PDB file of C-alpha atoms in Angstrom:
ATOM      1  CA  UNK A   1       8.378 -15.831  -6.027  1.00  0.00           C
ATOM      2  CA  UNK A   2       8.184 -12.319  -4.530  1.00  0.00           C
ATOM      3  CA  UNK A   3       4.930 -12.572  -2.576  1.00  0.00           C
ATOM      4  CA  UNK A   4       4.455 -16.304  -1.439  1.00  0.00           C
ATOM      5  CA  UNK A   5       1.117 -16.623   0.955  1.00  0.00           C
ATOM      6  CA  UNK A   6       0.433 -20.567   1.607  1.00  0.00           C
ATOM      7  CA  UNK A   7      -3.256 -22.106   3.517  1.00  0.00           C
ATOM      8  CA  UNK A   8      -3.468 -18.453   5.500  1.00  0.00           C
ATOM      9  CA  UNK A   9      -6.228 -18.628   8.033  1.00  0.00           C
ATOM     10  CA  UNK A  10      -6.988 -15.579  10.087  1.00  0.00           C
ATOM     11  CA  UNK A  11      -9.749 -15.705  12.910  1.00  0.00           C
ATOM     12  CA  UNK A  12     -10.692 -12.943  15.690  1.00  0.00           C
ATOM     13  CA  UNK A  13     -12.535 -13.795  18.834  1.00  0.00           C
ATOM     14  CA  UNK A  14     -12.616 -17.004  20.455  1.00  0.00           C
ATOM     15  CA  UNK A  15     -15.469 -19.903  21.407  1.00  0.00           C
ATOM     16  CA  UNK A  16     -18.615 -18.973  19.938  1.00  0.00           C
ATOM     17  CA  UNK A  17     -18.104 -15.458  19.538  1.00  0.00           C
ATOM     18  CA  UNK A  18     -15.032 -16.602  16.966  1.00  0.00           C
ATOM     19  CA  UNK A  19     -15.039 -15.644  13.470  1.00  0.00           C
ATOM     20  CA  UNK A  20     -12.945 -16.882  10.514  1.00  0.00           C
ATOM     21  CA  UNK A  21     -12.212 -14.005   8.255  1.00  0.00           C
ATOM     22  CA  UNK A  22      -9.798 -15.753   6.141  1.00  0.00           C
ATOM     23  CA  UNK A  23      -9.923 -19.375   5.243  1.00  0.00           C
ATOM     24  CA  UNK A  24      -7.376 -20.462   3.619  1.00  0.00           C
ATOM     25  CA  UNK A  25      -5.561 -18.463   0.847  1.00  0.00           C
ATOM     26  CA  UNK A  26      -3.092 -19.479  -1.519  1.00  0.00           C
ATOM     27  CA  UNK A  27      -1.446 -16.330  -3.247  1.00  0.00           C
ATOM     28  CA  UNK A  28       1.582 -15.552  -5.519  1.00  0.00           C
ATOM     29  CA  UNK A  29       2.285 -12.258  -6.360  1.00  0.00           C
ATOM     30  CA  UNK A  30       5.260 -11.504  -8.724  1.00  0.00           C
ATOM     31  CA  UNK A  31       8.110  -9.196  -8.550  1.00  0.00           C
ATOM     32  CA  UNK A  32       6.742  -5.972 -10.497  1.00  0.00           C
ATOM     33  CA  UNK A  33       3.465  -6.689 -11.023  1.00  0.00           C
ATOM     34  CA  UNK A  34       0.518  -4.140 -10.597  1.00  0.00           C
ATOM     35  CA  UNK A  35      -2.319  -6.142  -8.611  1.00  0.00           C
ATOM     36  CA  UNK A  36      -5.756  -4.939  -7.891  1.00  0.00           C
ATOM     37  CA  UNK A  37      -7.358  -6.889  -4.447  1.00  0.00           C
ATOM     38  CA  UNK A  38     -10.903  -6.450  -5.172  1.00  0.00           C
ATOM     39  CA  UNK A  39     -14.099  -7.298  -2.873  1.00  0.00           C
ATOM     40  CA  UNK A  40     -17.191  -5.584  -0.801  1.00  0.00           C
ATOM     41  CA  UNK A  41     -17.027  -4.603   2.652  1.00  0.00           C
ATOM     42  CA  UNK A  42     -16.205  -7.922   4.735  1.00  0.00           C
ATOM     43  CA  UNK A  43     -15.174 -10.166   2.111  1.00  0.00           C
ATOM     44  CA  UNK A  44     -11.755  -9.939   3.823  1.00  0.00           C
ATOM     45  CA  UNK A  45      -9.400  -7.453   1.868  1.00  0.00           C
ATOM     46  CA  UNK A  46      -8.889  -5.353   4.514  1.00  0.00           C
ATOM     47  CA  UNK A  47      -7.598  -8.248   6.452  1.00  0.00           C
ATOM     48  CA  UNK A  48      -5.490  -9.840   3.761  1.00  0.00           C
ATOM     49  CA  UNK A  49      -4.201  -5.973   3.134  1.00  0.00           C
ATOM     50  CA  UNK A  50      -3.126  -6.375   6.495  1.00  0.00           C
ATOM     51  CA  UNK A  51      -1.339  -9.933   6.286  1.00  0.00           C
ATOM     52  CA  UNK A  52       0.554  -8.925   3.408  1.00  0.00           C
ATOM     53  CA  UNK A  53       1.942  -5.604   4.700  1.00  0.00           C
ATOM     54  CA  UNK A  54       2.865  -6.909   7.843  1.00  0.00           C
ATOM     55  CA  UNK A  55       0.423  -4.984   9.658  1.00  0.00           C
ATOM     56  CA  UNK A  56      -1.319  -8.319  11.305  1.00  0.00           C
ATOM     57  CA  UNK A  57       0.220 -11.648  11.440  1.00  0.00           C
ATOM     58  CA  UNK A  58      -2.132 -14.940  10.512  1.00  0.00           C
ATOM     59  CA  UNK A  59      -3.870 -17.515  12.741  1.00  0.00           C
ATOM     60  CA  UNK A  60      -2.362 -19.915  10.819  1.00  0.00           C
ATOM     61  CA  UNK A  61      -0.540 -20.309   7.593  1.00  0.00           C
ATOM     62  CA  UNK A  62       2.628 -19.216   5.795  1.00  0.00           C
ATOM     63  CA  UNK A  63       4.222 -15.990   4.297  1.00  0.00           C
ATOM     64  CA  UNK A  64       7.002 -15.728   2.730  1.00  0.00           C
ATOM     65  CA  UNK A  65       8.134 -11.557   1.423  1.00  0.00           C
ATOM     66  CA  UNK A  66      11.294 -11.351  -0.933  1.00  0.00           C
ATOM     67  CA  UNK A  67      12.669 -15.220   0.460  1.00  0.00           C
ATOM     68  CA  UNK A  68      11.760 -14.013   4.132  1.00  0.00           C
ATOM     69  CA  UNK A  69       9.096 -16.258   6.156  1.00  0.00           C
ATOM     70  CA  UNK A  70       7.033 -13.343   8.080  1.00  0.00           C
ATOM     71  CA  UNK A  71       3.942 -14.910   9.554  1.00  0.00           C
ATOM     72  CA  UNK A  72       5.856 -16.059  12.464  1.00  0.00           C
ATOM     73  CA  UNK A  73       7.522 -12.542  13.022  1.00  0.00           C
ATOM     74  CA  UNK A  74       8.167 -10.733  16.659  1.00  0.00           C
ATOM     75  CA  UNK A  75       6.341  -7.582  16.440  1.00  0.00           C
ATOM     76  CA  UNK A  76       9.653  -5.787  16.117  1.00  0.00           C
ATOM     77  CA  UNK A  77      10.664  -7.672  13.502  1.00  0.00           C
ATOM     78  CA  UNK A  78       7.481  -6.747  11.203  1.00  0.00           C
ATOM     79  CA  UNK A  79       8.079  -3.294  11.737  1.00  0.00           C
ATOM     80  CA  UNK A  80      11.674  -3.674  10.445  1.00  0.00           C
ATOM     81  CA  UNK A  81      10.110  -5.646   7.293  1.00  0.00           C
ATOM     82  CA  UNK A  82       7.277  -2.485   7.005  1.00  0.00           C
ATOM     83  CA  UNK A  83      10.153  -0.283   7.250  1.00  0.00           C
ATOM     84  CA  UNK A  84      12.530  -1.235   4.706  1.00  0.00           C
ATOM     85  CA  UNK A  85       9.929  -3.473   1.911  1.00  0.00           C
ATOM     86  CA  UNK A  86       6.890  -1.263   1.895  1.00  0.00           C
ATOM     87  CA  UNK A  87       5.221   1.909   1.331  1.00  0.00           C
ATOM     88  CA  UNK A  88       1.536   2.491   2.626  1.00  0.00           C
ATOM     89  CA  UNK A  89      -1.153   4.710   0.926  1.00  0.00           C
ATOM     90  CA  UNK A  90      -4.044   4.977   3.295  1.00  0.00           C
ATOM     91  CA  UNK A  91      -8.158   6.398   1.362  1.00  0.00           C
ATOM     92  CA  UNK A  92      -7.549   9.364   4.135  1.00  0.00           C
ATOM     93  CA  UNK A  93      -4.168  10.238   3.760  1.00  0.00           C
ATOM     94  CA  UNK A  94      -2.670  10.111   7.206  1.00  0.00           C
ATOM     95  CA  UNK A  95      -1.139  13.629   7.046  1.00  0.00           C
ATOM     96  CA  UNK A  96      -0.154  15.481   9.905  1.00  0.00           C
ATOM     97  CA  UNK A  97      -1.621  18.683   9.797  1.00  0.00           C
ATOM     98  CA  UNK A  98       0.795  20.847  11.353  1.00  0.00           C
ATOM     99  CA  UNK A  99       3.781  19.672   9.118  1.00  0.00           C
ATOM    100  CA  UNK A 100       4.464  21.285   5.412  1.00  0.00           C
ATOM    101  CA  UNK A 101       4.241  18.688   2.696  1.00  0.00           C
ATOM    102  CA  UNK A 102       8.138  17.960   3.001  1.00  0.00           C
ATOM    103  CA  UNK A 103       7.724  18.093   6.407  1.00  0.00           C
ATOM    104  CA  UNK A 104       5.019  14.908   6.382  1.00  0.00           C
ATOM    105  CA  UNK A 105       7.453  13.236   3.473  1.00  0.00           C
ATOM    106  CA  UNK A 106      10.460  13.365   5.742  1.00  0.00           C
ATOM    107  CA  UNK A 107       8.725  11.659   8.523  1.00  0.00           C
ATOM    108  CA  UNK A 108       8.450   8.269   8.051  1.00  0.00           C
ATOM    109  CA  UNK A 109      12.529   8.592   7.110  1.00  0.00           C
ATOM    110  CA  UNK A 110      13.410   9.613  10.551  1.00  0.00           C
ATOM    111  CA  UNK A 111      12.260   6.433  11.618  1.00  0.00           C
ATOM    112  CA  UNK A 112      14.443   4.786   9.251  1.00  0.00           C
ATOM    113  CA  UNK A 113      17.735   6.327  10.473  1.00  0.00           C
ATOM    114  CA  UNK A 114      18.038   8.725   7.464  1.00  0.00           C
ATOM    115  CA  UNK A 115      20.317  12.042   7.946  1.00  0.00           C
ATOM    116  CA  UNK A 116      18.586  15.160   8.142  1.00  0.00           C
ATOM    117  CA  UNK A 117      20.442  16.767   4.764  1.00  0.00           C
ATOM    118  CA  UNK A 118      19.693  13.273   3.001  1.00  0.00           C
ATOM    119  CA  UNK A 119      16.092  13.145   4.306  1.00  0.00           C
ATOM    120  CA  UNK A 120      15.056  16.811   2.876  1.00  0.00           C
ATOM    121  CA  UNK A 121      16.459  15.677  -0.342  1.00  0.00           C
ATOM    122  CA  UNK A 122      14.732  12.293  -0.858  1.00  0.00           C
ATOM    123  CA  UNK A 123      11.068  13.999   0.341  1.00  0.00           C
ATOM    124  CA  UNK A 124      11.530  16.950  -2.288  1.00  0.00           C
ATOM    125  CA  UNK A 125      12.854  14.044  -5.379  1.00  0.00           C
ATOM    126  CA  UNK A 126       9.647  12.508  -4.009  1.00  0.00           C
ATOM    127  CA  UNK A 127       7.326  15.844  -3.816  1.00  0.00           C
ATOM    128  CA  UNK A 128       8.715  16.278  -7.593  1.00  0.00           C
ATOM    129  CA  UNK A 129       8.229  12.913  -8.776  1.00  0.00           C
ATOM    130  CA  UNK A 130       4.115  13.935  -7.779  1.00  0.00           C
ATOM    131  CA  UNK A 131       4.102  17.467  -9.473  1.00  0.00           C
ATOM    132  CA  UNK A 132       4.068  19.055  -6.186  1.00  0.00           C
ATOM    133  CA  UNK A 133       7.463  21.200  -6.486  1.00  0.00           C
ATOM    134  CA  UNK A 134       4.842  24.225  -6.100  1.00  0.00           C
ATOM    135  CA  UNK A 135       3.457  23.285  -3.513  1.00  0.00           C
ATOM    136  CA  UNK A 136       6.228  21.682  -0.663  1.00  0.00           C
ATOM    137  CA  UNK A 137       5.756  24.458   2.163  1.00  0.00           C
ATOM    138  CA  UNK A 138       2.231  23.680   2.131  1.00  0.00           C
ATOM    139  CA  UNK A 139       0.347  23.014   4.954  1.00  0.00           C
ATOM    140  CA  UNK A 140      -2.745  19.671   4.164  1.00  0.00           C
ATOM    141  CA  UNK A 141      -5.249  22.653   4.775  1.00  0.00           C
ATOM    142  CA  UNK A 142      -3.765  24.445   1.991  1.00  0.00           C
ATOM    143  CA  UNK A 143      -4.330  21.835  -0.250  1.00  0.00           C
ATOM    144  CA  UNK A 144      -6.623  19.858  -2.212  1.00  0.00           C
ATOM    145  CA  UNK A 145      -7.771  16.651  -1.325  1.00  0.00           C
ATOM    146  CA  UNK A 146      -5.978  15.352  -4.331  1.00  0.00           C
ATOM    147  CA  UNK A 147      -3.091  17.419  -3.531  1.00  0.00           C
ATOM    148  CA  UNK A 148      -3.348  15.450  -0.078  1.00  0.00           C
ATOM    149  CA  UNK A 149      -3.402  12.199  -1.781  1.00  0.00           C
ATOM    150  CA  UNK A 150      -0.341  13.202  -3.664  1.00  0.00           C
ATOM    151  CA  UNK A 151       1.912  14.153  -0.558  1.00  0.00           C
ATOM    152  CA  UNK A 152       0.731  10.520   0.503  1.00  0.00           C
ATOM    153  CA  UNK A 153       2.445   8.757  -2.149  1.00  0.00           C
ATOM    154  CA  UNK A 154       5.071  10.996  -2.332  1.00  0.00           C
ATOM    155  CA  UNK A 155       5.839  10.197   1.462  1.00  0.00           C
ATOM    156  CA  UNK A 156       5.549   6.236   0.777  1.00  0.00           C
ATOM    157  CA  UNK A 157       7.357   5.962  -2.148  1.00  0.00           C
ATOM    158  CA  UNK A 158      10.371   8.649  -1.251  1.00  0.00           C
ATOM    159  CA  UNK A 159      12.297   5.863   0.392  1.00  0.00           C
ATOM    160  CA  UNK A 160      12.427   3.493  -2.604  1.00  0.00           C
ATOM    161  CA  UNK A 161      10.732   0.921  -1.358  1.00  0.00           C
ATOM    162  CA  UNK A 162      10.012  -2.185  -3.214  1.00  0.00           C
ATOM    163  CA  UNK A 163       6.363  -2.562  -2.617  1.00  0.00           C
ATOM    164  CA  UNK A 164       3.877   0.200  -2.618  1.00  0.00           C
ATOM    165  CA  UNK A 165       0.259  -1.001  -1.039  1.00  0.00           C
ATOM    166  CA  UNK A 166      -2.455   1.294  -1.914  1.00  0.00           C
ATOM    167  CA  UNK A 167      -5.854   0.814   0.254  1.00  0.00           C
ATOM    168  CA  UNK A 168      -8.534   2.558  -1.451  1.00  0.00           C
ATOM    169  CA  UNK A 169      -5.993   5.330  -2.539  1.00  0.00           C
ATOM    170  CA  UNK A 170      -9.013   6.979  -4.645  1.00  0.00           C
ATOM    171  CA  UNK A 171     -11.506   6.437  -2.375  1.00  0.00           C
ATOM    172  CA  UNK A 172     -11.813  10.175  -1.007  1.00  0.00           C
ATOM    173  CA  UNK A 173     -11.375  11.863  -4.424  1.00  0.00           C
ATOM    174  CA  UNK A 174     -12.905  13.139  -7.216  1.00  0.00           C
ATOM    175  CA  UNK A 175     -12.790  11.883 -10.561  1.00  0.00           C
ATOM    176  CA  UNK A 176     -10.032  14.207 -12.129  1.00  0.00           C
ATOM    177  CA  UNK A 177      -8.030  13.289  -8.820  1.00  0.00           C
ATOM    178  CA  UNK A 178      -9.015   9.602  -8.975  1.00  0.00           C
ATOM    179  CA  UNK A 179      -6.930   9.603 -12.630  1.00  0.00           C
ATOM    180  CA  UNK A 180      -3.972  11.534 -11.723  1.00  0.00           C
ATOM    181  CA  UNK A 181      -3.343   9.056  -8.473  1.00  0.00           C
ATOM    182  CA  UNK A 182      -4.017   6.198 -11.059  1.00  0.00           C
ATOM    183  CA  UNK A 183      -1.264   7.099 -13.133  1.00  0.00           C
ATOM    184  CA  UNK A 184       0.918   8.113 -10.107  1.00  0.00           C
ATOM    185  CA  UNK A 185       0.708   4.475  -9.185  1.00  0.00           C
ATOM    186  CA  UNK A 186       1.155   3.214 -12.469  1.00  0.00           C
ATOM    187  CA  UNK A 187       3.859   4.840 -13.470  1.00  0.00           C
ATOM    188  CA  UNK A 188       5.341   4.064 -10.034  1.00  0.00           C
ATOM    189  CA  UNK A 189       4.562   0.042 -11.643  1.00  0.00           C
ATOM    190  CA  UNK A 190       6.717   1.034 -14.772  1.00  0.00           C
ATOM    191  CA  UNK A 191       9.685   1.561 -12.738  1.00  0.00           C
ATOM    192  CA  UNK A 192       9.653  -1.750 -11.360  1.00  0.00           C
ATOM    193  CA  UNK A 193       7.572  -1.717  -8.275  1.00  0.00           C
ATOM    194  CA  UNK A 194       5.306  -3.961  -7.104  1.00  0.00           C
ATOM    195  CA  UNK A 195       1.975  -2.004  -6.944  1.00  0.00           C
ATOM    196  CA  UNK A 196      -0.744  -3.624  -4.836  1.00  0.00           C
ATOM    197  CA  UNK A 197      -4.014  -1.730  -4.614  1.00  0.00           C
ATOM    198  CA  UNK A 198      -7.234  -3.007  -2.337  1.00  0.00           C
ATOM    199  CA  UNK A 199      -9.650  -1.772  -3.605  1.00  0.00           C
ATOM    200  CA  UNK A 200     -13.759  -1.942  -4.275  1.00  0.00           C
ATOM    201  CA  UNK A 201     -13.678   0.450  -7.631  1.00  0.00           C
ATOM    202  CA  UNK A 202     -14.159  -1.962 -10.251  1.00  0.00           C
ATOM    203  CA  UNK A 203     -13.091   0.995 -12.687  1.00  0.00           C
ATOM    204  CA  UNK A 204     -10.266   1.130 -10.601  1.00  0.00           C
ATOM    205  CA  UNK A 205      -9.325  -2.863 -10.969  1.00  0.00           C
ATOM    206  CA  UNK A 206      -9.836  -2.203 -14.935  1.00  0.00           C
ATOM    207  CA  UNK A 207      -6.803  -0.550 -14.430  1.00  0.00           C
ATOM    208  CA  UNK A 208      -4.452  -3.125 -12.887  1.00  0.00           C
ATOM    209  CA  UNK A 209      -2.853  -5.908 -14.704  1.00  0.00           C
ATOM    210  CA  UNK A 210      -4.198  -8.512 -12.602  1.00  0.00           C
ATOM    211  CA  UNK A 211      -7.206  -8.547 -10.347  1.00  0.00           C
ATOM    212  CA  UNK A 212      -7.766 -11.250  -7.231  1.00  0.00           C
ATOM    213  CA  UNK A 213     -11.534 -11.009  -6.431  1.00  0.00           C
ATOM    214  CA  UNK A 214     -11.900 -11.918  -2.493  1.00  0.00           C
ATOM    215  CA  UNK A 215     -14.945 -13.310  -1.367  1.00  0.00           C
ATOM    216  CA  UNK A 216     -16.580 -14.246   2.289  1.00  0.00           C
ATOM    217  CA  UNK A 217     -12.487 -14.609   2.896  1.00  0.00           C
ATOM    218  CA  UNK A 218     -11.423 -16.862  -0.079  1.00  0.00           C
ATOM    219  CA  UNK A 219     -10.015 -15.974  -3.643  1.00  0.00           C
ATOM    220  CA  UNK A 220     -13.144 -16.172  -6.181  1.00  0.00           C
ATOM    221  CA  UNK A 221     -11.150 -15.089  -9.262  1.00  0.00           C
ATOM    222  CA  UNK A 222      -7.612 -14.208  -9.844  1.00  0.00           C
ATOM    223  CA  UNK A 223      -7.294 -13.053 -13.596  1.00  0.00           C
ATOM    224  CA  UNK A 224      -4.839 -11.347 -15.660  1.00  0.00           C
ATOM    225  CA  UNK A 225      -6.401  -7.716 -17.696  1.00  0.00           C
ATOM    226  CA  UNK A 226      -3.064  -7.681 -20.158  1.00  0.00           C
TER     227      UNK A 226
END
């Protein structure tokens, strides 16, 4: 198993100010698959977005990522896991505004110890890979929103990393926009990554293989679309 979550609890707060956000969750997610985490403000996806990419560690519970057991992780030792497993695409992009599009794509690869010469490279195959070759000395204010959205993905997935997770990648976009990140992602799911998209578009779930519903912090459905 790829993904392996096991009785995951996750309160904030303490006494009688404490709330239990999730309670309980047993998850399996598959090498490859293209998942769609679906449920209203406050049902807990946020928070289970942020257990599974190692953003936030449980209250209680276990998770295992690719055979290694991460819920008991030093905070150093998640950011080595973000680092090498997973690429993040964030509803408002995350750009930084002085930096051209390659510019934005090479950052997250400095952090990772990759040489200048090999760094430019990677963000442009990435840039490419989006149909943004036109557009890589860009500034974000020169761009579209979707165009923003594009230099996103381009910057999470220019690493290779195994696991993209998408949280509400459409959610600032128009519909013509909304498409062309769809099939971004899902062609990003034909090459053998493990897609994971939070999300509350249930025209955007339609589009996953397999859609986990999350409700008041427990799995309601978890059903296959194929």
């Amino acid at each position: 198993m790829f993904l392996e979550i096991r009785g995951i609890k996750k309160s904030f707060g303490t006494g009688d100010s404490r709330v239990n956000v999730l309670k309980g969750l047993d998850l399996d997610i598959e090498k490859g698959d293209l998942v769609a985490i679906v449920g209203h403000s406050g049902s807990g996806k946020s928070t289970l977005m942020n257990m599974l990419g190692c953003l936030d560690t449980p209250t209680s519970g276990k998770y295992v990522l690719d055979g290694q057991d991460v819920a008991s992780m030093t905070d150093n030792q998640l950011a080595d896991v973000r680092n090498k497993e997973i690429g993040f695409i964030f509803q408002g992009f995350n750009l930084i505004s002085n930096l051209d599009a390659v510019g934005n794509v090479e950052l997250p690869l400095v952090y990772r110890g990759v040489s200048k010469n090999e760094r430019k490279q990677l963000a442009m195959e990435a840039l490419k890979s989006v149909g943004l070759e036109d557009r890589m000395k860009h500034k974000p204010n020169e761009m579209s929103g979707g165009q923003q959205q594009r230099v996103a993905v381009a910057r999470a997935v220019a690493a290779k990393p195994p696991i993209i997770l998408a949280d509400e990648p459409t959610g600032n976009l128009d519909t013509k926009s909304t498409q062309e990140i769809m099939e971004i992602l899902k062609e990003l799911h034909r090459s053998g990554r493990t897609v994971i998209i939070i999300t509350h578009d249930e025209e955007i779930a339609s589009q996953a293989h397999r859609v986990i519903r999350i409700l008041d912090g427990r799995i309601e459905e978890d059903y296959c679309n194929r």
